[in-house]
Coordinates of C-alpha atoms and ligand atoms in Angstrom, one line a residue:
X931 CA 0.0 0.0 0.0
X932 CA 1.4 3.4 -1.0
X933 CA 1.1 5.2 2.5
X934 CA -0.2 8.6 2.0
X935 CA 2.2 11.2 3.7
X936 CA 0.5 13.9 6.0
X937 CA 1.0 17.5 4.2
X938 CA -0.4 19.2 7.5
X939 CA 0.7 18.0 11.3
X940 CA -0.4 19.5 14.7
X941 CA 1.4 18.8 17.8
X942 CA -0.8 19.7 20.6
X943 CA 2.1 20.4 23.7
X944 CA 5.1 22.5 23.4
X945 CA 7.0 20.4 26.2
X946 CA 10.3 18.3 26.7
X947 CA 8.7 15.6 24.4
X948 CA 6.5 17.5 21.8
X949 CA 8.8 20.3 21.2
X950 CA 12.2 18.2 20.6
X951 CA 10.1 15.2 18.7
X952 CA 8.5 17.7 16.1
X953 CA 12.0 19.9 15.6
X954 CA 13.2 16.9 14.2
X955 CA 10.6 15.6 12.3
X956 CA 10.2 18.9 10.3
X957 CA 14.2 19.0 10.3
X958 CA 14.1 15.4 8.5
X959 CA 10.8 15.5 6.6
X960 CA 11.1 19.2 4.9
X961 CA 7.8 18.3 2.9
X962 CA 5.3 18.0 5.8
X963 CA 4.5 21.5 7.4
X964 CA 5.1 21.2 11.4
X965 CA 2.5 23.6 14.2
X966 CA 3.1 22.7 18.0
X967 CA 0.6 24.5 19.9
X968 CA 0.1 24.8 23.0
X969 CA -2.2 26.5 25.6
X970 CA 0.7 28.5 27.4
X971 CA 1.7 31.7 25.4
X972 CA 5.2 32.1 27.2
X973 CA 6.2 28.5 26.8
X974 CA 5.5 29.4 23.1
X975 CA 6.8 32.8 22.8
X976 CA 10.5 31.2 24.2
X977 CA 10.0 28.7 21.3
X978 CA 9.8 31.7 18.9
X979 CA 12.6 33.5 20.5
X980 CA 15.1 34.8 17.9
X981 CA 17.6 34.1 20.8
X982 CA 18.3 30.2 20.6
X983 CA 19.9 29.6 24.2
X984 CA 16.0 31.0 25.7
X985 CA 14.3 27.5 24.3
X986 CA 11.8 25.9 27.2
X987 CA 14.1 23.2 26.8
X988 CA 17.5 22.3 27.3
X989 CA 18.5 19.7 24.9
X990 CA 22.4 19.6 23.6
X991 CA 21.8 20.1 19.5
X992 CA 18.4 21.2 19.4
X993 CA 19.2 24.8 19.2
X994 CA 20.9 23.8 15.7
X995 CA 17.0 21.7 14.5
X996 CA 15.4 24.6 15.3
X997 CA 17.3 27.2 13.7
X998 CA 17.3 25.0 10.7
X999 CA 13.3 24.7 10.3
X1000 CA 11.7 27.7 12.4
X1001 CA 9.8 29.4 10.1
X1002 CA 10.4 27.4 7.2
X1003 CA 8.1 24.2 8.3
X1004 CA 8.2 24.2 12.1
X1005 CA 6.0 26.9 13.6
X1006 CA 5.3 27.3 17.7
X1007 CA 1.8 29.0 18.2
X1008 CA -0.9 29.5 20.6
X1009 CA -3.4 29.3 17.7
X1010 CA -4.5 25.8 18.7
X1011 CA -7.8 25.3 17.1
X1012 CA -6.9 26.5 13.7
X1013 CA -3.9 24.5 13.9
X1014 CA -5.6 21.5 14.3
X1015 CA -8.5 22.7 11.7
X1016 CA -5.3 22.5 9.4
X1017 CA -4.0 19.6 9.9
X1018 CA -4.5 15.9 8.9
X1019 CA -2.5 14.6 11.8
X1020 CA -2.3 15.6 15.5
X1021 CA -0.1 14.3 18.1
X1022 CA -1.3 14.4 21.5
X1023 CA 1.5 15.5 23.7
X1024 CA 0.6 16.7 26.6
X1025 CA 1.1 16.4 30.2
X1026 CA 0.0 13.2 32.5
X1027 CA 1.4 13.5 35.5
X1028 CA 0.5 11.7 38.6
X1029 CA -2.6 12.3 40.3
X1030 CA -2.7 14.0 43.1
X1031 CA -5.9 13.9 44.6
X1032 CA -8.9 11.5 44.1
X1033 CA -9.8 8.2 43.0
X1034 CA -5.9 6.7 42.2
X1035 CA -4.2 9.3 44.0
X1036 CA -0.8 9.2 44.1
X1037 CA -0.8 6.2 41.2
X1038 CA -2.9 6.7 38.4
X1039 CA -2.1 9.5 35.6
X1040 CA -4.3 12.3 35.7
X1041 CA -5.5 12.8 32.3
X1042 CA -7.3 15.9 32.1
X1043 CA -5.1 17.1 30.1
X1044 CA -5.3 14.3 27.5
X1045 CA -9.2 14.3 27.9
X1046 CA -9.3 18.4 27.3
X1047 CA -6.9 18.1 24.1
X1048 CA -9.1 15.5 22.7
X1049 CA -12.5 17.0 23.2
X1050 CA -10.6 20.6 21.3
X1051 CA -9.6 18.1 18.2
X1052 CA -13.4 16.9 18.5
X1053 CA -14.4 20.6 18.0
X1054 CA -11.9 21.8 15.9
X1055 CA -11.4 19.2 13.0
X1056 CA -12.0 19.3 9.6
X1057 CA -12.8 15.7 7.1
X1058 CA -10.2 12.8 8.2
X1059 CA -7.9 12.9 11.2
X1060 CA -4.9 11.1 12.3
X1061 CA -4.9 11.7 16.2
X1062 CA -1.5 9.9 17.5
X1063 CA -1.2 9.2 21.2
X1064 CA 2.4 10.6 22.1
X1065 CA 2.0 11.1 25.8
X1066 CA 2.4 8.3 28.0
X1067 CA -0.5 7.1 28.7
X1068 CA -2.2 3.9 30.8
X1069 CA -3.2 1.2 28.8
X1070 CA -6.4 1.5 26.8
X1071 CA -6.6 5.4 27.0
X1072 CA -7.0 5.1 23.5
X1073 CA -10.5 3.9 24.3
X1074 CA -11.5 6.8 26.1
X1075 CA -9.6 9.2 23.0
X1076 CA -11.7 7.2 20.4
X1077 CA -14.9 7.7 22.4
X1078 CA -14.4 11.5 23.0
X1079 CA -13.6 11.7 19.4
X1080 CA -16.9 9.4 18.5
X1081 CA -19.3 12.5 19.3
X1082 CA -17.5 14.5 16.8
X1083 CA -19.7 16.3 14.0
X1084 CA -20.9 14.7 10.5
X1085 CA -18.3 15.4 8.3
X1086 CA -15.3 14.6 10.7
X1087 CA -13.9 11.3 10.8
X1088 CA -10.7 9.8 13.2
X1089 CA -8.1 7.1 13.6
X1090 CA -6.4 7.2 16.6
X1091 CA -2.8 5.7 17.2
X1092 CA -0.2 5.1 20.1
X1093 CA 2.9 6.2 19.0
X1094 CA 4.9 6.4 22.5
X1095 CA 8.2 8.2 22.9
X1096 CA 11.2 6.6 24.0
X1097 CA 13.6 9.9 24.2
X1098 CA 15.5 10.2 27.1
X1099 CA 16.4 13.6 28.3
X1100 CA 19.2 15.1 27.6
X1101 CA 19.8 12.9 24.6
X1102 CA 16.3 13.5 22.8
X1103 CA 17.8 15.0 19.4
X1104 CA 20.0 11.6 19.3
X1105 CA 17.5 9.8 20.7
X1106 CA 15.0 11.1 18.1
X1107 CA 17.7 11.2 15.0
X1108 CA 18.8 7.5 15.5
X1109 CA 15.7 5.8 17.8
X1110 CA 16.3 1.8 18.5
X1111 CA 12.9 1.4 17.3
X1112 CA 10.1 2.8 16.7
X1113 CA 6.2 2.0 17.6
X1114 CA 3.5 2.4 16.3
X1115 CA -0.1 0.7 17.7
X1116 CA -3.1 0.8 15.6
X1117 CA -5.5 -0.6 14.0
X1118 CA -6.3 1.3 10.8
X1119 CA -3.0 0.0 8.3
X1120 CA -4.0 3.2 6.4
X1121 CA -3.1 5.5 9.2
X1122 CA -0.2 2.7 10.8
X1123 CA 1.4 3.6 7.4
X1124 CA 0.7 7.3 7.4
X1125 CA 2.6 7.8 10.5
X1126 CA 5.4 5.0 9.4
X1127 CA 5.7 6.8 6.1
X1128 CA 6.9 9.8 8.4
X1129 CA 9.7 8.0 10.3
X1130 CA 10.6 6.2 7.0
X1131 CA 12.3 9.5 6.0
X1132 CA 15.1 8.7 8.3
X1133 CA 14.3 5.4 10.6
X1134 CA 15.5 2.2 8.8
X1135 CA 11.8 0.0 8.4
X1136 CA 12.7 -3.2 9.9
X1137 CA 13.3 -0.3 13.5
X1138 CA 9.5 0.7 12.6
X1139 CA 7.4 -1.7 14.9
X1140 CA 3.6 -2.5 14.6
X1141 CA 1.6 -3.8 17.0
X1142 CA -2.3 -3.5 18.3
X1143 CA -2.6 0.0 20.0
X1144 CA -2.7 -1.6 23.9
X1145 CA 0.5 -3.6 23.2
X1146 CA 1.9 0.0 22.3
X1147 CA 0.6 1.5 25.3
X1148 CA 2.1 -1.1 27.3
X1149 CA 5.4 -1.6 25.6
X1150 CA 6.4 2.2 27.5
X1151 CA 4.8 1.4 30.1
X1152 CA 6.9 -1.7 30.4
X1153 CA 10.2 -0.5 29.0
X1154 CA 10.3 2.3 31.1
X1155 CA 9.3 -0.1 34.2
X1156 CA 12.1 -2.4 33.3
X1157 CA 14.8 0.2 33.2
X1158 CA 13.4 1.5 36.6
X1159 CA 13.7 -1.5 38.1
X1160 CA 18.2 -2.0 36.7
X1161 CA 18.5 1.1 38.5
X1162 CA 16.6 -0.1 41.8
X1163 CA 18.4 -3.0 41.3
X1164 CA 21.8 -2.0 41.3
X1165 CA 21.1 0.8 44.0
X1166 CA 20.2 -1.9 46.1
X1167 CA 23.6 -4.0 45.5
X1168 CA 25.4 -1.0 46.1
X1169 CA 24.1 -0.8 49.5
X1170 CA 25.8 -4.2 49.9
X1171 CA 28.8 -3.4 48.5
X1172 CA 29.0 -0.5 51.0
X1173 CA 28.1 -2.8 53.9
X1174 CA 30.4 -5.6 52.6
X1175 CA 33.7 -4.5 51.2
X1176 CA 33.1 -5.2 47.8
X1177 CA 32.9 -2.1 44.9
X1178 CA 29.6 -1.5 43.2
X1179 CA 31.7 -0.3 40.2
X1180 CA 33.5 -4.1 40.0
X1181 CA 30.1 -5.7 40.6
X1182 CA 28.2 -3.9 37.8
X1183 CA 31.5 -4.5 35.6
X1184 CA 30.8 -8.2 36.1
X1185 CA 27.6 -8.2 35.5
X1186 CA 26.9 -6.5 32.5
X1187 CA 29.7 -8.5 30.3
X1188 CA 27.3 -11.3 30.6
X1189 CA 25.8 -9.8 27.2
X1190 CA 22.4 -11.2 28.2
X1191 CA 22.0 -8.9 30.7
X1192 CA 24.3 -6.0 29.5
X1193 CA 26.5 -3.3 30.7
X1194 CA 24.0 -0.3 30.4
X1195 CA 21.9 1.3 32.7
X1196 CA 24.0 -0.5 35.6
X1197 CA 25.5 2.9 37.0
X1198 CA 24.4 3.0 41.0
X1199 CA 23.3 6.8 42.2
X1200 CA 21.1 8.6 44.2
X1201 CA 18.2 6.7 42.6
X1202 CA 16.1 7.6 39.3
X1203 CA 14.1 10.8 38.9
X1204 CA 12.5 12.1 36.2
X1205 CA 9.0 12.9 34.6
X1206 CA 8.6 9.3 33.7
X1207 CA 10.1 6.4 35.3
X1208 CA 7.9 6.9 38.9
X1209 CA 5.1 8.2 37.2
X1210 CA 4.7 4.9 34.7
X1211 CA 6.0 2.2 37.4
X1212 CA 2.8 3.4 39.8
X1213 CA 0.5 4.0 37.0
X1214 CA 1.2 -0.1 36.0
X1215 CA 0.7 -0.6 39.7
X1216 CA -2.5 1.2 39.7
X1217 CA -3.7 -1.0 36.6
X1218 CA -2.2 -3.9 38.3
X1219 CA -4.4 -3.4 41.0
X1220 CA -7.5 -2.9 39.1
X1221 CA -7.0 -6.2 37.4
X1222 CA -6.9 -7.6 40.4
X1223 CA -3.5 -8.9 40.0
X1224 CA -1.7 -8.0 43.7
X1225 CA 1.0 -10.1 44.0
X1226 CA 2.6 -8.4 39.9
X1227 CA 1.6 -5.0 40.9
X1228 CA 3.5 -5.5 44.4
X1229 CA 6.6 -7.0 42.4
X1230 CA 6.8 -3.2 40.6
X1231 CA 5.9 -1.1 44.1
X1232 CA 9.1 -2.3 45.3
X1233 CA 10.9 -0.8 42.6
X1234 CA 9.1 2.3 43.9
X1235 CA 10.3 1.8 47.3
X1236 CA 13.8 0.8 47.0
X1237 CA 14.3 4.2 45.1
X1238 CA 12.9 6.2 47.8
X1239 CA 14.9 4.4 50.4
X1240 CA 18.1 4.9 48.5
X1241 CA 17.6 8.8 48.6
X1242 CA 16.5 9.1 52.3
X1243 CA 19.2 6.6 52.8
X1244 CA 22.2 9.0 51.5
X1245 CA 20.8 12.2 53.6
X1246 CA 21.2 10.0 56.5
X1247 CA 24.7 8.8 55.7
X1248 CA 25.4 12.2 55.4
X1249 CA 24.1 13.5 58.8
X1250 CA 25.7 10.5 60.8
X1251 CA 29.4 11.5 59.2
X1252 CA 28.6 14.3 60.0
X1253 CA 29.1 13.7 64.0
X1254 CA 25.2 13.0 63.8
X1255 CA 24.5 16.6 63.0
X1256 CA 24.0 18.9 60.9
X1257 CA 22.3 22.2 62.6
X1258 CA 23.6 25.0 61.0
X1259 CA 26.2 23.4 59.0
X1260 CA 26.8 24.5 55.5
X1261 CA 26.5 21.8 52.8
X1262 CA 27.2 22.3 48.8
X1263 CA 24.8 20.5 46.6
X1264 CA 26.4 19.7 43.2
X1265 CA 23.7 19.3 40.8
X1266 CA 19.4 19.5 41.6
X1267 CA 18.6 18.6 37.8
X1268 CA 17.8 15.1 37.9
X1269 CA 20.5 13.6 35.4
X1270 CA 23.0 15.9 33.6
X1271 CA 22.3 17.7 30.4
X1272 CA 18.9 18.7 30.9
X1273 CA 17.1 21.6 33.2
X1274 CA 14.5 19.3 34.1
X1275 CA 14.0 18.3 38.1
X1276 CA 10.4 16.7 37.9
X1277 CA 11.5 13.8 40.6
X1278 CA 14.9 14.7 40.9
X1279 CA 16.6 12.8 43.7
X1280 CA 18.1 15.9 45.0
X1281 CA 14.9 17.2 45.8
X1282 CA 14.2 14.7 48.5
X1283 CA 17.5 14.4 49.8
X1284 CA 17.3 18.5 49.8
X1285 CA 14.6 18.5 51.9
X1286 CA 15.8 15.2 54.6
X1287 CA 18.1 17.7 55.1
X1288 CA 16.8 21.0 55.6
X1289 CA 14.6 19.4 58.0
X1290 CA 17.4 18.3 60.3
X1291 CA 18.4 22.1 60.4
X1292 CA 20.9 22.2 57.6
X1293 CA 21.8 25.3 55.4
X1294 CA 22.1 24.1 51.5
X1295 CA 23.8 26.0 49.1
X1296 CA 22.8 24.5 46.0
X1297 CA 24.8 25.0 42.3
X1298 CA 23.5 23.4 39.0
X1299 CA 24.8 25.0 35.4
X1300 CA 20.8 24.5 34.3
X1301 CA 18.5 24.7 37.2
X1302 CA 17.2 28.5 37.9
X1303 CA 16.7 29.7 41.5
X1304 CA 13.3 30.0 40.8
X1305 CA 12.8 26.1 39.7
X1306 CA 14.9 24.8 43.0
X1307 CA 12.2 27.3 45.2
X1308 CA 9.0 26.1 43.6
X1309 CA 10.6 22.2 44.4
X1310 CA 11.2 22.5 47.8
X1311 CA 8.1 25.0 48.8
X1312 CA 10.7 27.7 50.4
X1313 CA 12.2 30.8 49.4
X1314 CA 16.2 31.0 49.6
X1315 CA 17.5 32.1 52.8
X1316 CA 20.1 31.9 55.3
X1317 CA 20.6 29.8 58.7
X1318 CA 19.5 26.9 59.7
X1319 CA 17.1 24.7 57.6
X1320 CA 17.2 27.4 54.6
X1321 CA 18.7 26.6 50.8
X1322 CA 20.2 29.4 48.4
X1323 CA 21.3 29.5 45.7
X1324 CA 25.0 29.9 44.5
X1325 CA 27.2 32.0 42.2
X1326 CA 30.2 29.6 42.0
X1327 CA 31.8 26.7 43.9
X1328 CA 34.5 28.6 45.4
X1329 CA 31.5 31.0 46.5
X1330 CA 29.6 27.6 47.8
X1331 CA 32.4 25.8 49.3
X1332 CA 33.8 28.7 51.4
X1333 CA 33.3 27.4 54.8
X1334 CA 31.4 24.1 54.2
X1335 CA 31.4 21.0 56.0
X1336 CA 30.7 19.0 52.9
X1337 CA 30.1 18.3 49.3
X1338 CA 27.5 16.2 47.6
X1339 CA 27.6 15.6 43.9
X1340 CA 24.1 15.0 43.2
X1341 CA 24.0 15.5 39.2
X1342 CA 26.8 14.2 36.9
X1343 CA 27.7 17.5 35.3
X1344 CA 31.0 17.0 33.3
X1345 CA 31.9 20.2 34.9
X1346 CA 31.8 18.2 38.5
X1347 CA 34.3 15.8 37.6
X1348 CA 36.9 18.5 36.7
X1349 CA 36.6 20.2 39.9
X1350 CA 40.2 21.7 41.2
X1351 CA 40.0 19.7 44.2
X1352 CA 43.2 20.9 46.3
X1353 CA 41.8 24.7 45.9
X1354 CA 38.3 23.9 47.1
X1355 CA 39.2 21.5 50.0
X1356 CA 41.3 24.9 51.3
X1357 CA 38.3 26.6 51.5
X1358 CA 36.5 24.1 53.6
X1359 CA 36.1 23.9 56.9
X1360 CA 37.6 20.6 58.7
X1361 CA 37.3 18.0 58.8
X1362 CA 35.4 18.4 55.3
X1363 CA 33.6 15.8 53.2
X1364 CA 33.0 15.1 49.5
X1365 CA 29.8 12.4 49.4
X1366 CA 29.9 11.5 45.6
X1367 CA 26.4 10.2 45.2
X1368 CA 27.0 9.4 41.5
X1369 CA 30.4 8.1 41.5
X1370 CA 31.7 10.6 39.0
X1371 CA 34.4 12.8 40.9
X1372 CA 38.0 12.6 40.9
X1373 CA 38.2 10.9 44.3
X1374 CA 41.7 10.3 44.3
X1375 CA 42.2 13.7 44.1
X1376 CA 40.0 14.5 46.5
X1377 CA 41.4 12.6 48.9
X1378 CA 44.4 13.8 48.3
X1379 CA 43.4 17.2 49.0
X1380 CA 42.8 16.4 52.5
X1381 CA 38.5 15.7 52.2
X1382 CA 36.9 12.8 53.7
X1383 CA 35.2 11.1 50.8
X1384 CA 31.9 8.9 50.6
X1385 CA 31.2 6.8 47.3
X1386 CA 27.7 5.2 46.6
X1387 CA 28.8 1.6 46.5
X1388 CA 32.5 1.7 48.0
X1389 CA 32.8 -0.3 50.7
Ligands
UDX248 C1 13.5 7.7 30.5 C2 13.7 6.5 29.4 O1 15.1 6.3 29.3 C3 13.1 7.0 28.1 O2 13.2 5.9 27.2 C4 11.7 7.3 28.3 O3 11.1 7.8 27.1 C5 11.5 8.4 29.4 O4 12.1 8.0 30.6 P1 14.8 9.9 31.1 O5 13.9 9.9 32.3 O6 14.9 11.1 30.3 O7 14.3 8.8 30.1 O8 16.2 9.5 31.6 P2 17.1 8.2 31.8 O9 18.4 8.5 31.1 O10 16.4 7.0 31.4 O11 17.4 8.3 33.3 C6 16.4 8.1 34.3 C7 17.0 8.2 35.7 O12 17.7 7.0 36.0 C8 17.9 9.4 35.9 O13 17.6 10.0 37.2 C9 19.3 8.8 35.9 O14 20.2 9.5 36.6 C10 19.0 7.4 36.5 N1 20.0 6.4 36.1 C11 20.0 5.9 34.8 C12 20.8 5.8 37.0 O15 20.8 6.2 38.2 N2 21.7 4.8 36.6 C13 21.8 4.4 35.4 O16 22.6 3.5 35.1 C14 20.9 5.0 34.4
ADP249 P1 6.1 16.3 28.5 O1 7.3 16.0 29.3 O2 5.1 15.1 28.4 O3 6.3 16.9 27.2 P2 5.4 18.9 29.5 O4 4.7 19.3 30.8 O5 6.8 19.3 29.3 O6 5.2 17.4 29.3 O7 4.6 19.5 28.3 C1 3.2 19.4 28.1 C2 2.7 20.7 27.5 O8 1.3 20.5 27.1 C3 2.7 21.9 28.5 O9 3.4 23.0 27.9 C4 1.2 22.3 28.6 O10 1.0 23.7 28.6 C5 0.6 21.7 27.3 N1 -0.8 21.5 27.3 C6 -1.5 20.8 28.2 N2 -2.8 20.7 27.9 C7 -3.0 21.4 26.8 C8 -4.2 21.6 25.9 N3 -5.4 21.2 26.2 N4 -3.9 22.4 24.8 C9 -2.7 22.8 24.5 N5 -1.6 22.6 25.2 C10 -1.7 21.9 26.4

């Protein structure tokens, strides 16, 4: 079948996924004309800035997509009716984050926002519409997207796919230019092939994978649970090397050359954070649940649960070294984004392990290239101040480290593990400590300079 390519997309969500995914589709399809829309003018006016460094997202190389295709076939706009009205496919891209109140709380994905984007392509829609499912979504959402859309007006017609994202932040434009595969769930071949004809332009076919639309919708769910659960796991052998002797590091090493099981995603830390990995793991335990199927949707819970122990664990280590206390003692957090390369700290670890210790009295001084002030307030509920229990923010590490008791490299900046080590420990107050929650610093060098140093998984 001769797959008839969209002239005309929509992306309804101007976010980390919609914003980077559609860049580089109108980058690599210059045929098809691109409109993300969404709902909140600034987020779109810093798309349309003319300066490139101001995007809503931080992604290395998408500055360079963008400057390529804005205004030739990508457009940002608030116009989101007319964009859809236009178009003869629209992704559905925007946020589902946990609930937080209600049935599900605290589990299930709140899907207002999917539900409110779907009735405005009911209403605004012209003849036949593609409507792809980008967010991640529970299984069988799609149901409730195809009902929504089955009120629409005589005249309109839909199909509705799951096309999920696999992009991981930070890496999205790779992710995107060179994806390990690519899904697509569906049931209409005519629109399967409409979206495949898209990623044909630069995805090799046999990397372009169909399945039914819930086996799509569970294949994120899944991945992402699966990934989740490597980090849990190897959080939770670090723990043992710590109490052991033995060197997480050597462990992981040993591990992952058995090439069944791989030497990725084996890197021990502060735990996972980010918009999706928590978010997806306790929406399948929600469905699990409702299936009636305990004992699976306890297995993933404890996934949950390891990752939280992990991070309450380190602020704890770091209080006992600390003689126990840490009442008015000045602590430098390296890194709040929750991995490196990206601004985003939707479930950072840092956040928790922030907060464990600005509740026993601490004062923070917190440094990360990407993370504004304003972004580090609104995640732990408190302006920046001084004394005990308080947070600020800070200029430099020299600034930062004048007088502290300790460092804690939270994010993996590159910058982090150049650190001048025998210049900062000389501003520190003794005896000082470096607690390297991601194994990335120089350690010999910081021991050299006289700090006390902590390693996740060093025993
Ligand atoms: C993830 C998935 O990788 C991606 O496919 C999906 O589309 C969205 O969720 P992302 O959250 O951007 O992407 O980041 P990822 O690189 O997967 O890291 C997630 C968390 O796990 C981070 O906090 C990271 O620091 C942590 N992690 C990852 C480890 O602690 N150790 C590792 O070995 C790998
Ligand atoms: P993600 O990481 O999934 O991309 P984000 O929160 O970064 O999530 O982006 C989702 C975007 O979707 C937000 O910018 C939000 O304003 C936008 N949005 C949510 N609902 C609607 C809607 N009904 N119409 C247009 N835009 C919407």
């Amino acid at each position: 079948m001769a797959a008839q390519l969209p002239r005309r997309i929509c992306c309804i969500g101007a976010g980390y996924v919609g914003g980077p995914t559609m860049a580089v589709i109108a980058d690599r399809c210059p045929q098809i004309d691109v409109t993300v829309v969404d709902l909140n003018a600034e987020r779109i006016a810093l798309w349309n800035h003319d300066d490139l460094s101001r995007l809503p997202v931080y992604e290395p190389g998408l500055d360079a997509v963008v400057a390529r295709c804005r205004g030739r076939n990508l457009h940002f706009s608030t116009a989101v009716e007319e964009a859809i009205a236009a178009a003869d496919m629209v992704f559905l891209s925007v946020n589902t984050p946990t609930k937080t109140r209600g049935l599900g709380a605290g589990q299930a994905s709140d899907l207002k926002w999917i539900e409110a984007s779907a009735r405005t392509v009911a209403k605004a829609a012209r003849g036949h519409t593609i409507v792809v499912e980008k967010s991640t979504l529970p299984v069988r959402t799609a149901e409730a997207v195809k009902a929504i859309l089955g009120c629409a007006e005589p005249g309109q017609s839909f199909a509705v796919l799951s096309n999920p994202e696999f992009l991981a932040e930070g890496t999205a434009v790779a992710d995107l230019e060179a994806p390990d595969r690519v899904l697509i769930g569906g049931e209409d071949p005519e629109a399967i092939e409409a979206l495949a004809a898209i990623y044909a332009h630069w995805v090799p076919q046999q990397r372009i994978l169909r399945t039914n639309i819930w086996s799509s919708e569970l294949g994120k769910l899944a991945a992402n649970a699966f990934l989740a659960q490597r980090v849990s796991s190897i959080n939770s052998i670090a723990a043992f090397c710590e109490a052991s002797g033995a060197d997480v590091n050597e462990v992981a090493r040993a591990i992952g050359s058995d090439s069944r099981i791989g030497p990725k995603f084996l890197k021990a830390g502060p735990g996972f954070g980010g918009s999706c990995f928590q978010k997806d793991i306790l929406n399948l335990v929600y469905l699990c649940r409702h299936y009636g199927l305990q004992e699976v949707a306890g297995y993933w819970e404890q996934v949950v649960s390891l990752n939280s122990w992990q991070q309450h664990r380190i602020a704890r280590l770091v209080v006992q070294r600390l003689f126990g206390t840490v009442t008015g003692k000045r602590l430098v957090l390296l890194g709040f984004a929750f991995k490196a390369d990206t601004n985003d700290t939707r479930a950072s670890p840092a956040i928790q392990i922030a907060r464990d210790l600005i509740e026993e009295g601490a004062h923070l001084q917190i440094l990360d290239p990407k993370v504004s002030p304003a972004q580090i307030e609104a995640d732990l509920g408190q302006p920046p101040g001084q004394g005990e229990a308080s947070w600020a923010p800070c200029a430099s590490l020299e600034q930062g480290a004048t007088g502290a008791d300790a460092l804690l490299l939270l994010t993996e900046w590159q910058q982090f593990s150049r650190i001048d080590w025998a210049a900062t420990a000389a501003l520190m107050r003794r005896p000082a400590w470096l607690f390297d929650a991601r194994g990335s610093a120089d350690q010999q060098a910081a021991r050299a300079a006289g700090l006390n140093v902590w390693r996740v998984g060093e025993g």
